[in-house]
PDB file of C-alpha atoms in Angstrom:
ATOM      1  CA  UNK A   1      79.859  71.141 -40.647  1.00 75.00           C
ATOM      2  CA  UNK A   2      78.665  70.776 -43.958  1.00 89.00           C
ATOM      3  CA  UNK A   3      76.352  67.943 -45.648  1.00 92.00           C
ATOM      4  CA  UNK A   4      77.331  66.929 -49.305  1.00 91.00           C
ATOM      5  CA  UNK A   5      75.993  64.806 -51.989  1.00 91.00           C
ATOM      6  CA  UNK A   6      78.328  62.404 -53.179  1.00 91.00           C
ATOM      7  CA  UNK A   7      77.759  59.496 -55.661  1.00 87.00           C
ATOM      8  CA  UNK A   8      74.144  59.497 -54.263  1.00 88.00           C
ATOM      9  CA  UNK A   9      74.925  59.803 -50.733  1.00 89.00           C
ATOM     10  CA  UNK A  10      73.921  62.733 -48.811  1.00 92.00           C
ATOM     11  CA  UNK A  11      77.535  62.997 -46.255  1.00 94.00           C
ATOM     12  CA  UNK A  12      78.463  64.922 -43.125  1.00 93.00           C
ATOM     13  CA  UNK A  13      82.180  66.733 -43.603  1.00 95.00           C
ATOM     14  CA  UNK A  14      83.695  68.959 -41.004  1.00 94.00           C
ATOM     15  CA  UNK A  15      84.974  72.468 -41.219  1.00 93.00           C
ATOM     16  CA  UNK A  16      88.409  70.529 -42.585  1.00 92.00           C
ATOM     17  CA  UNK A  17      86.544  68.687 -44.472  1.00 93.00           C
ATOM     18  CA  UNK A  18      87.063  65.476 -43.430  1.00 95.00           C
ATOM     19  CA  UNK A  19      83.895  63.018 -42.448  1.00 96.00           C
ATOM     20  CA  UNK A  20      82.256  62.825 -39.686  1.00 95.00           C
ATOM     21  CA  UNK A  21      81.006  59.514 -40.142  1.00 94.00           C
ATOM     22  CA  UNK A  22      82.837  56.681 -41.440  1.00 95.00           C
ATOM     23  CA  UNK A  23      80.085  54.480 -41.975  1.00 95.00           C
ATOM     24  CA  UNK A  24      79.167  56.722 -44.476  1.00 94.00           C
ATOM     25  CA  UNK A  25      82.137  55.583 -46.737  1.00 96.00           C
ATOM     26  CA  UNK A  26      82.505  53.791 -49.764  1.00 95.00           C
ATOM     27  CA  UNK A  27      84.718  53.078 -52.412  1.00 95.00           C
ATOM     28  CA  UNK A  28      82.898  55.868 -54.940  1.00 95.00           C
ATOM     29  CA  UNK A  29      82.770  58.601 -51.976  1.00 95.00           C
ATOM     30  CA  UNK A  30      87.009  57.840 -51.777  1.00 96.00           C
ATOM     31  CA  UNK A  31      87.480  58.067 -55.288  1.00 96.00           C
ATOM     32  CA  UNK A  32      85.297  61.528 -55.920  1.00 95.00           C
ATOM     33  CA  UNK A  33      87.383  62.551 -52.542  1.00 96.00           C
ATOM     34  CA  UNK A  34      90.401  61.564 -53.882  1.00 96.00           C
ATOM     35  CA  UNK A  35      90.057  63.566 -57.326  1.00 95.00           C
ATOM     36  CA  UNK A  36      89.421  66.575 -55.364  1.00 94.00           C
ATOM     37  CA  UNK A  37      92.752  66.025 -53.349  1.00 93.00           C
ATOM     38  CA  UNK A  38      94.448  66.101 -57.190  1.00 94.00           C
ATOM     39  CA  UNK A  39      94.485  61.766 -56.869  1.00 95.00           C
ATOM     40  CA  UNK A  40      92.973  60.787 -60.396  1.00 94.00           C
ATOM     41  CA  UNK A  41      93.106  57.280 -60.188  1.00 95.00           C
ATOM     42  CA  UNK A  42      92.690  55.157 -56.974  1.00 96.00           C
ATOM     43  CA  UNK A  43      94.758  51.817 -57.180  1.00 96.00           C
ATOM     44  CA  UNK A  44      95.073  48.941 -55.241  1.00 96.00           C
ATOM     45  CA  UNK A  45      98.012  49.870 -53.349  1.00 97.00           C
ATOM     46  CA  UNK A  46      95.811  53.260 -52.427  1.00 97.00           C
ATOM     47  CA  UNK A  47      93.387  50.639 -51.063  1.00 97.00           C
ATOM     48  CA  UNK A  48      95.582  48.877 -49.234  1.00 96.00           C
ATOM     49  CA  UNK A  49      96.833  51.828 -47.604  1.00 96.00           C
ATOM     50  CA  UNK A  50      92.891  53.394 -47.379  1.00 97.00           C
ATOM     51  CA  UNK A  51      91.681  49.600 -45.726  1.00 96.00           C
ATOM     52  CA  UNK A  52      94.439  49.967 -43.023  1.00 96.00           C
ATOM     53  CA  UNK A  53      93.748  53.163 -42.106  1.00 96.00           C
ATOM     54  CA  UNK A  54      89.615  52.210 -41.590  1.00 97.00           C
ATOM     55  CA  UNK A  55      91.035  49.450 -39.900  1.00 96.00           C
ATOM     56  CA  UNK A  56      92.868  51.057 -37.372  1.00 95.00           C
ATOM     57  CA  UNK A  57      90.302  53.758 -37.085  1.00 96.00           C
ATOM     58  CA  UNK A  58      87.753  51.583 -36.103  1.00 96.00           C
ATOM     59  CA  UNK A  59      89.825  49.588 -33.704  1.00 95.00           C
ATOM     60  CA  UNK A  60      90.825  52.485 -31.741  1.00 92.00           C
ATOM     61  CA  UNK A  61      88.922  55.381 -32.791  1.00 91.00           C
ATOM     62  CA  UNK A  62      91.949  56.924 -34.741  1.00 91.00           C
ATOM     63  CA  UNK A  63      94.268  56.721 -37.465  1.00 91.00           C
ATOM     64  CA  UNK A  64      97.808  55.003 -37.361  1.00 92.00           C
ATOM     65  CA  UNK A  65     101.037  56.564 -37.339  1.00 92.00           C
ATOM     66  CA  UNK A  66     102.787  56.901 -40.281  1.00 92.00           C
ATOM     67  CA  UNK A  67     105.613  54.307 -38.716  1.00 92.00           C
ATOM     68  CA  UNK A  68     102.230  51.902 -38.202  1.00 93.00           C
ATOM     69  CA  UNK A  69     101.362  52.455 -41.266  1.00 93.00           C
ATOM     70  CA  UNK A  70     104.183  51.905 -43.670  1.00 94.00           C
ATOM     71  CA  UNK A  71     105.007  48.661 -40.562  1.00 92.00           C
ATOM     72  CA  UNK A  72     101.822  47.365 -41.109  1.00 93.00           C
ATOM     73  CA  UNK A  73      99.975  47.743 -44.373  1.00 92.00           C
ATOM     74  CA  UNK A  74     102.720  47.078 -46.714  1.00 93.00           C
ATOM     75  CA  UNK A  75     103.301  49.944 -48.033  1.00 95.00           C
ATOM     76  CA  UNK A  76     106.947  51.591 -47.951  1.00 96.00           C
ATOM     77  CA  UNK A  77     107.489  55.165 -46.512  1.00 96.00           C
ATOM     78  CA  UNK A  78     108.713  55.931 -50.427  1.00 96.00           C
ATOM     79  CA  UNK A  79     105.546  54.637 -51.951  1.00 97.00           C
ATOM     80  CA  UNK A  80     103.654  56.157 -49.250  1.00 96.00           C
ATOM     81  CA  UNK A  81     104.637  59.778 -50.611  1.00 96.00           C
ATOM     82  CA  UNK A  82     104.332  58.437 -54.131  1.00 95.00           C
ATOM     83  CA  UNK A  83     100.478  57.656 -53.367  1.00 96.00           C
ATOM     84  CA  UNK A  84      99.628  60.375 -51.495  1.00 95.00           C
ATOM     85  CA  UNK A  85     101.860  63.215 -52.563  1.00 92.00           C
ATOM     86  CA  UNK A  86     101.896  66.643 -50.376  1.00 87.00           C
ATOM     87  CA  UNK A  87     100.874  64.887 -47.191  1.00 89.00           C
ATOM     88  CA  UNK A  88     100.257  61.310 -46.875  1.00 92.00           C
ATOM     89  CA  UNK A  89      98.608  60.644 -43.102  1.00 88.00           C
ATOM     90  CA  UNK A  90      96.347  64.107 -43.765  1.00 91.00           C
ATOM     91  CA  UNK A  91      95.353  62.616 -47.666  1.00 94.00           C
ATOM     92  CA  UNK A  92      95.257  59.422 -47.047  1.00 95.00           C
ATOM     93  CA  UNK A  93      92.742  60.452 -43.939  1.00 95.00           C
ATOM     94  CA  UNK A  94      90.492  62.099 -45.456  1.00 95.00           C
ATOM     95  CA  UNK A  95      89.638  60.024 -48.589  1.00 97.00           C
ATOM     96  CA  UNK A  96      89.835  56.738 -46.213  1.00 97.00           C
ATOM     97  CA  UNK A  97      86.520  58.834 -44.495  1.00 96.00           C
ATOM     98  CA  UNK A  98      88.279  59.224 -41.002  1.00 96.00           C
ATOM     99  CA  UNK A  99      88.564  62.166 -38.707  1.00 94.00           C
ATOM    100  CA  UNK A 100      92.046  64.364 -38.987  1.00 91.00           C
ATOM    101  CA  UNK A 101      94.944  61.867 -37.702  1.00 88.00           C
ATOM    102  CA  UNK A 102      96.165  63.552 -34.950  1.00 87.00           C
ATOM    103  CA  UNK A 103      99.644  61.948 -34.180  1.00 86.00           C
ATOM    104  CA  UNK A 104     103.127  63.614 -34.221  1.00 89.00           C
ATOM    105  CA  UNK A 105     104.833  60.761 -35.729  1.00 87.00           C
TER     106      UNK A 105
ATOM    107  CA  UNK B   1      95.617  96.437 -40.417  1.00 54.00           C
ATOM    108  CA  UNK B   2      96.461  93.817 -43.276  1.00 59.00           C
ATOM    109  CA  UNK B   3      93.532  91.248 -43.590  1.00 69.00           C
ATOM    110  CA  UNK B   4      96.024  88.903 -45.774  1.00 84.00           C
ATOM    111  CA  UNK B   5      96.420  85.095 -44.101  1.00 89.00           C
ATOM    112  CA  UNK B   6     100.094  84.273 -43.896  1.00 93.00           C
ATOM    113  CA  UNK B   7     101.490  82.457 -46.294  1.00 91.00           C
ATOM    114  CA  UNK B   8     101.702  78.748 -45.317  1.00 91.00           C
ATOM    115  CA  UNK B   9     105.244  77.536 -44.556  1.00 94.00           C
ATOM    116  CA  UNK B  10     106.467  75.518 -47.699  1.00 96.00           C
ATOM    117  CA  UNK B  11     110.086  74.840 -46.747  1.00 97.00           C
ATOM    118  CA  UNK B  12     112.344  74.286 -43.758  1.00 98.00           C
ATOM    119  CA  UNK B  13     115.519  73.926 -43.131  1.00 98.00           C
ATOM    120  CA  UNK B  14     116.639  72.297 -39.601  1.00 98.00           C
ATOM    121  CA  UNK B  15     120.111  72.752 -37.741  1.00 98.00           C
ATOM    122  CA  UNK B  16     120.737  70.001 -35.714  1.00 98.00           C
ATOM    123  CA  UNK B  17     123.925  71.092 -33.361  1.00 98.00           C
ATOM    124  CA  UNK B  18     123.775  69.083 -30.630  1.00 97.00           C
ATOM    125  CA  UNK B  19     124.141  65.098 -30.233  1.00 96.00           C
ATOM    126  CA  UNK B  20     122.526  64.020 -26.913  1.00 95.00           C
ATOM    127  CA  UNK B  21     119.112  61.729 -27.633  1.00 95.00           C
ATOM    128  CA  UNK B  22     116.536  63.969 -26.308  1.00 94.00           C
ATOM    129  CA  UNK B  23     118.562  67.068 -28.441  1.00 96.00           C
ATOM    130  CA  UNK B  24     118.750  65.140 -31.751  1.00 97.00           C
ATOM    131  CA  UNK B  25     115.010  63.310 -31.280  1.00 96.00           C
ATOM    132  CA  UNK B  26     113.071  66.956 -31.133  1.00 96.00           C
ATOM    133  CA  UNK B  27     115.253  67.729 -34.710  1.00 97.00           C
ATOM    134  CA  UNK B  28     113.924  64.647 -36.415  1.00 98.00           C
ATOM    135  CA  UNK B  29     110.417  64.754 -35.041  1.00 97.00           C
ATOM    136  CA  UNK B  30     110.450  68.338 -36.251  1.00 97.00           C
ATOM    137  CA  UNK B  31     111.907  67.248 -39.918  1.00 98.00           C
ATOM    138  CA  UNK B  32     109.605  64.680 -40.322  1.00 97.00           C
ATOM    139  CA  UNK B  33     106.358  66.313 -39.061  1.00 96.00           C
ATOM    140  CA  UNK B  34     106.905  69.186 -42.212  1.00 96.00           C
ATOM    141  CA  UNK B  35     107.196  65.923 -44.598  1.00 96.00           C
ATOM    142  CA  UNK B  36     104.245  64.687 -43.084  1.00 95.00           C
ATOM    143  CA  UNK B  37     102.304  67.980 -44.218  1.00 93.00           C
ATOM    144  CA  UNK B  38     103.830  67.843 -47.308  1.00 94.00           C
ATOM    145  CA  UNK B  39     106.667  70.762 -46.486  1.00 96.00           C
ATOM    146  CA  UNK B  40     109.849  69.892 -48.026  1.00 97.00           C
ATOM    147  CA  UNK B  41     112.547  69.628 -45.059  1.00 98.00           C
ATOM    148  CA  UNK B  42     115.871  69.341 -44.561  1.00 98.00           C
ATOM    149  CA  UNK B  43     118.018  68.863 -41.470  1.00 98.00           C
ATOM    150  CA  UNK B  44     121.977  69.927 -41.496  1.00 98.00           C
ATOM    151  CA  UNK B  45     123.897  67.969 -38.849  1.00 98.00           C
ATOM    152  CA  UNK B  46     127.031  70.383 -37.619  1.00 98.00           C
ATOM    153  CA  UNK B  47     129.035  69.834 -34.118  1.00 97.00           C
ATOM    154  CA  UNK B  48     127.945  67.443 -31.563  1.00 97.00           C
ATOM    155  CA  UNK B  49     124.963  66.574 -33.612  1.00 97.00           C
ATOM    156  CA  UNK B  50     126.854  64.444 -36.196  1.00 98.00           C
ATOM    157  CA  UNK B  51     126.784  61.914 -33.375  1.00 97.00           C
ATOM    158  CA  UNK B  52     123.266  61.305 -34.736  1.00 97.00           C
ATOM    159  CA  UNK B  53     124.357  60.122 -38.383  1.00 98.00           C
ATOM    160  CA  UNK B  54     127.806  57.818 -37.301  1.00 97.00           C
ATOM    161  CA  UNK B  55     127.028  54.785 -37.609  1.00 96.00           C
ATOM    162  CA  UNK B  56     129.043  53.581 -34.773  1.00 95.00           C
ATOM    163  CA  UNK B  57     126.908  55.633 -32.770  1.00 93.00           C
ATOM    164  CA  UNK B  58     123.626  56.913 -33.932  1.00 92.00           C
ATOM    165  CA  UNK B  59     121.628  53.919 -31.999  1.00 90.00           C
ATOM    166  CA  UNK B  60     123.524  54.627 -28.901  1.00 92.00           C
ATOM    167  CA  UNK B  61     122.473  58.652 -28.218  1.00 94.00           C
ATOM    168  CA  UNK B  62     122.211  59.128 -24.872  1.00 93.00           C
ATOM    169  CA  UNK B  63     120.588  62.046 -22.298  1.00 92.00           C
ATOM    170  CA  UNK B  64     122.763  63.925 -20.250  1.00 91.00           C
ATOM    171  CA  UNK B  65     122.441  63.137 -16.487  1.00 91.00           C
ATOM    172  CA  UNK B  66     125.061  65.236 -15.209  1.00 91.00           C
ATOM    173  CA  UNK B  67     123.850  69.073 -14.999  1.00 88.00           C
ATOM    174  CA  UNK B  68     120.682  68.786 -17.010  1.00 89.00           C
ATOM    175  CA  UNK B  69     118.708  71.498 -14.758  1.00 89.00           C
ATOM    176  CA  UNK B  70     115.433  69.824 -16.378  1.00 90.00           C
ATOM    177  CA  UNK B  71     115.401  65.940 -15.572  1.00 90.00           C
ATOM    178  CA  UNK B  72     112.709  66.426 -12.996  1.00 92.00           C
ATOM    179  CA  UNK B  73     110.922  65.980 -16.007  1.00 91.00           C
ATOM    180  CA  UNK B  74     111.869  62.281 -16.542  1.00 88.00           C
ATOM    181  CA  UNK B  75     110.561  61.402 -12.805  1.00 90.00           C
ATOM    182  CA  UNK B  76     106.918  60.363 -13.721  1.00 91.00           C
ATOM    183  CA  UNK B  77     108.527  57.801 -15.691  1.00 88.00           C
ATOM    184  CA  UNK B  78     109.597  56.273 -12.682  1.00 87.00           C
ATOM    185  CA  UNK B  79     106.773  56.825 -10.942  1.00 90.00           C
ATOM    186  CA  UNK B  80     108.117  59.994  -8.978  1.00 90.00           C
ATOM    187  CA  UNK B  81     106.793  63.380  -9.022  1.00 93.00           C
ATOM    188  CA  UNK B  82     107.864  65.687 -11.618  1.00 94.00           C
ATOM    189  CA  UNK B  83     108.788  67.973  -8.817  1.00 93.00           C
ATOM    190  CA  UNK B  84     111.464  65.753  -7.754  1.00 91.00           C
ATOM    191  CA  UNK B  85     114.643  67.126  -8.623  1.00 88.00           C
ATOM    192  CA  UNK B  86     117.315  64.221 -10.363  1.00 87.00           C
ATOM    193  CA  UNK B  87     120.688  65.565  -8.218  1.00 86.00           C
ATOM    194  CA  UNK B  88     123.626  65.554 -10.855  1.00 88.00           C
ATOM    195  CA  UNK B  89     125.525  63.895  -8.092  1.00 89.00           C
ATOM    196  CA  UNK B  90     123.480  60.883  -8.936  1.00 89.00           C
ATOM    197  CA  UNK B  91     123.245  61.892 -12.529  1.00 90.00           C
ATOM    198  CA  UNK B  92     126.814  60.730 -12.195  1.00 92.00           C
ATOM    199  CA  UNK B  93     127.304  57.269 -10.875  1.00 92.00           C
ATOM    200  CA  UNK B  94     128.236  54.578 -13.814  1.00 92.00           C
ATOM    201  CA  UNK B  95     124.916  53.398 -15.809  1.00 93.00           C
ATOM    202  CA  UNK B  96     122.641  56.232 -14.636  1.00 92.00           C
ATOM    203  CA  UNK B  97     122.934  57.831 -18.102  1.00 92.00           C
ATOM    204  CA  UNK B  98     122.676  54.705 -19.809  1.00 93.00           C
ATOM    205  CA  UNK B  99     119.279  53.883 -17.417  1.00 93.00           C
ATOM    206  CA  UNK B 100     117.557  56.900 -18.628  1.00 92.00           C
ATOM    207  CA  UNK B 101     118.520  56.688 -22.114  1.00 93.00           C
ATOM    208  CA  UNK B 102     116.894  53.491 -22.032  1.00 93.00           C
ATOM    209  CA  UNK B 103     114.021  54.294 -20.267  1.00 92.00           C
ATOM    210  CA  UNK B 104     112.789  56.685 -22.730  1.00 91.00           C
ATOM    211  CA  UNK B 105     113.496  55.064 -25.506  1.00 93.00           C
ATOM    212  CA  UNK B 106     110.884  52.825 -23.431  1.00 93.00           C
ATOM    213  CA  UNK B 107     108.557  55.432 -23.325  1.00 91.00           C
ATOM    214  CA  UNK B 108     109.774  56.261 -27.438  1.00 91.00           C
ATOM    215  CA  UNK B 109     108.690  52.949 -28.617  1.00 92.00           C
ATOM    216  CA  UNK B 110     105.188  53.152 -26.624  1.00 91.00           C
ATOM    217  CA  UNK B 111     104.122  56.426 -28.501  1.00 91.00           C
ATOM    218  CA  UNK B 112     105.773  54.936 -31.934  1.00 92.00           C
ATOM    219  CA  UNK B 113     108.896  57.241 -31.989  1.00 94.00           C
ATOM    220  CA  UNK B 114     111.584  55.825 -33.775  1.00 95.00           C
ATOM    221  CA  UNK B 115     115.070  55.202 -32.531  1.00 95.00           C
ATOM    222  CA  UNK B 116     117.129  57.254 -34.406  1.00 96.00           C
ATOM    223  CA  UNK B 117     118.785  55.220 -37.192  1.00 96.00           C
ATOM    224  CA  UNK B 118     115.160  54.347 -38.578  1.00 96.00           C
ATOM    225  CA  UNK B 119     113.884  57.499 -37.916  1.00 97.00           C
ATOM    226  CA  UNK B 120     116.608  58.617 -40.220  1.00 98.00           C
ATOM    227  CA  UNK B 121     115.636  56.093 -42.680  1.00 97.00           C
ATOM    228  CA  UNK B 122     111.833  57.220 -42.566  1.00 97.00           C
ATOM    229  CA  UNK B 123     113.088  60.863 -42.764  1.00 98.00           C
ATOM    230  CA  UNK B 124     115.154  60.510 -45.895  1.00 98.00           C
ATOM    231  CA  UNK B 125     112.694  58.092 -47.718  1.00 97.00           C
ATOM    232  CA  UNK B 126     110.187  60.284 -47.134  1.00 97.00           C
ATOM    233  CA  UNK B 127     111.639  62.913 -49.401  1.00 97.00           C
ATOM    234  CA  UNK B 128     113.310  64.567 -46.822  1.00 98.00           C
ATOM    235  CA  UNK B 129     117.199  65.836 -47.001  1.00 98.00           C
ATOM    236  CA  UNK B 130     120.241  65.078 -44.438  1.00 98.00           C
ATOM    237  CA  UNK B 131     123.097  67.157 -44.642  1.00 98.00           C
ATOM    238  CA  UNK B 132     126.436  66.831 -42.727  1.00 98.00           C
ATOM    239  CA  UNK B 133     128.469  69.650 -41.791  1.00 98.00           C
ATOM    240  CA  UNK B 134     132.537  69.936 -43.715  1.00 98.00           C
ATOM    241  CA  UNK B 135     133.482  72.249 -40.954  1.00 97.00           C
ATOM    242  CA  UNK B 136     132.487  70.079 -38.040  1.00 97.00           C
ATOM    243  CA  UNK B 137     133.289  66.916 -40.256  1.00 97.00           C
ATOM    244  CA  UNK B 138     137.072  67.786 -40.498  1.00 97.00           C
ATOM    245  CA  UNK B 139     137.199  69.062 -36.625  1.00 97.00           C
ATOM    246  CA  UNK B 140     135.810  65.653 -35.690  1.00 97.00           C
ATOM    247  CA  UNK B 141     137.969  63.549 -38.243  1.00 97.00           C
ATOM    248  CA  UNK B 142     134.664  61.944 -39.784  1.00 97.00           C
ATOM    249  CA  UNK B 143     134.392  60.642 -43.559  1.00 97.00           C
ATOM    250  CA  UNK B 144     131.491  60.569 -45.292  1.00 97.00           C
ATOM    251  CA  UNK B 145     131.665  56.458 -45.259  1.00 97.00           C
ATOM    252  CA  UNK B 146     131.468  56.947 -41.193  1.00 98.00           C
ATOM    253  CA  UNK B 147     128.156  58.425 -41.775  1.00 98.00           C
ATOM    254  CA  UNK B 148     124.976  56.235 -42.443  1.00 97.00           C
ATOM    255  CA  UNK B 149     124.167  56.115 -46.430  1.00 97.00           C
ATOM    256  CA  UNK B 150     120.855  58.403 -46.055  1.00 98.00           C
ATOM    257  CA  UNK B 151     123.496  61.361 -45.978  1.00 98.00           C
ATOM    258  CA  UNK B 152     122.644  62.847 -49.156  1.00 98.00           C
ATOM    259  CA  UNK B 153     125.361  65.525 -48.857  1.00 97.00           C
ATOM    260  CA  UNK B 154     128.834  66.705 -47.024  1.00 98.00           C
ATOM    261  CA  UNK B 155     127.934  70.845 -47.122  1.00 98.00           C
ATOM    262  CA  UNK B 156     129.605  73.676 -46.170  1.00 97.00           C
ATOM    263  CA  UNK B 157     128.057  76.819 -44.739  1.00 96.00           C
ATOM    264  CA  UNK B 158     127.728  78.287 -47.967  1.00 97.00           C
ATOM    265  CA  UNK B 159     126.153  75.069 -49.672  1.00 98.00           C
ATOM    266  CA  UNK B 160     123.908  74.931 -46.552  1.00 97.00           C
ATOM    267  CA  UNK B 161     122.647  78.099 -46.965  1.00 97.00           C
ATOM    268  CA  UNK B 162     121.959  78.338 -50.731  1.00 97.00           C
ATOM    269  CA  UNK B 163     119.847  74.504 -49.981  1.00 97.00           C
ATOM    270  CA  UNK B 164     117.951  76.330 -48.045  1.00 97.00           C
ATOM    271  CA  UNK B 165     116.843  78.820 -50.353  1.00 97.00           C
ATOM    272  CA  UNK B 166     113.173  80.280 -49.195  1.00 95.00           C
ATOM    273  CA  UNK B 167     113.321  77.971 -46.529  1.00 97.00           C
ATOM    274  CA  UNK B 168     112.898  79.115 -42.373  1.00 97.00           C
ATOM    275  CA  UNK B 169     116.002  78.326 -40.601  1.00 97.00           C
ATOM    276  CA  UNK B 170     115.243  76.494 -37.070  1.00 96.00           C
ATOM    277  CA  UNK B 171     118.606  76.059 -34.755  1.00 96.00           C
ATOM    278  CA  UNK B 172     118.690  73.019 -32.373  1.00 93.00           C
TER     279      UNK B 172
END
């Protein structure tokens, strides 16, 4: 556990460093997060990608399988890797402000 | 005593060898889980595991019911114990294969597995590589048009091996 300051916000990480508290999110905490994970610039597809995965978080306490993901949000398995290069569910995870995704798939 | 963390796994390079459902499904899950941390992967299809990439028969993999030693393992599907043993008497009568190849792709679907011939297209479009086997290609009488387009390549041992340059080898 380890508390940061982020664009004003004093927030909880894990030893992974991912959060421990989504509500603690916003757009400025995923765009420092994101530069840190190499992303420089956070686009709208990023978002739209990012939403769905708060989405599904907070309907069922988790993140969505990659399958669910690329199914649902919109966003190809291609672009997927484009947008998140070096491991997309992981990446996309922790700048969205959820826990590690824990699926297989 | 060396104090140095291992070196985290970058590449792999995945022999798939054998064409039943539940032999090819552990392959791709395997394949796709590196891309998924971001390791490059690759899977070579040689022998009975080309059944996975014909596209005549890719969506129609199958478990073996006849002498699989393990299908106890299937019962709590049904509801049975997983001490139950599946006799391969039974395992034989017309449809019983068929019945628990589609059973589990029941249980596939519930836990967002794939079936194969999208799993294949998730695989490849994530970066990931297919290769099919020349050797096992020429004993079986396949061209590469048989295959589904995600094949990237036709490679003999020799190719195989030099794509997987710094890569660990799993067999399956």
């Amino acid at each position: 556990m380890a508390t940061r300051e982020i664009a004003g916000k004093q927030i909880e990480f894990d030893d992974e460093g991912y959060m421990t508290d989504h509500t603690q999110w916003t757009k400025e905490v995923a765009v420092v997060l994101a530069a840190e994970d190499g992303i420089s610039e956070l686009t709208e597809r990023h978002f739209a990608v990012i939403d769905f995965m708060r989405k599904e978080f907070e309907a069922n306490g988790t993140g969505p399988s990659i399958r669910k993901l690329t199914k649902q949000s919109g966003v190809p398995t291609k672009e997927l890797y484009q947008l998140f290069p070096g491991g997309p569910a992981k990446k996309a995870a922790r700048i969205a402000g959820i826990t590690k995704p824990q699926g297989c798939i | 005593m060396s104090s140095q963390t291992p070196e985290p796994i970058k590449r792999v390079s995945i022999i798939c060898s054998k064409g039943g459902l539940d032999e090819v499904l552990p392959s791709l899950i395997m394949a796709n889980g590196a891309r998924m941390e971001g390791i490059e992967a690759s899977i070579f299809f040689t022998f009975f595991g080309l059944n996975a990439l014909i596209k005549k028969t890719h969506d129609q993999l199958k478990i073996a019911t006849v002498g699989n030693a393990a299908l106890n393992l299937a019962m709590p599907m049904m509801g049975m114990p997983i001490t139950m043993p599946m006799p391969t008497l039974l395992g034989a009568i017309p449809g019983v294969s068929k019945f628990a190849s589609w059973m589990m792709k029941q249980e596939m679907e519930k836990l967002d597995i794939p079936p194969i011939g999208e799993f294949l297209e998730m695989f490849s479009d994530s970066g990931g590589h297919i290769y099919a086997c020349k050797l096992a290609m020429d004993m079986f009488k396949l061209k590469k048009e048989d295959l589904v387009e995600q094949t990237e390549e036709v490679l003999t041992i020799g190719q195989f091996y030099e794509r997987s340059a710094g890569a660990s080898i799993i067999f399956t």
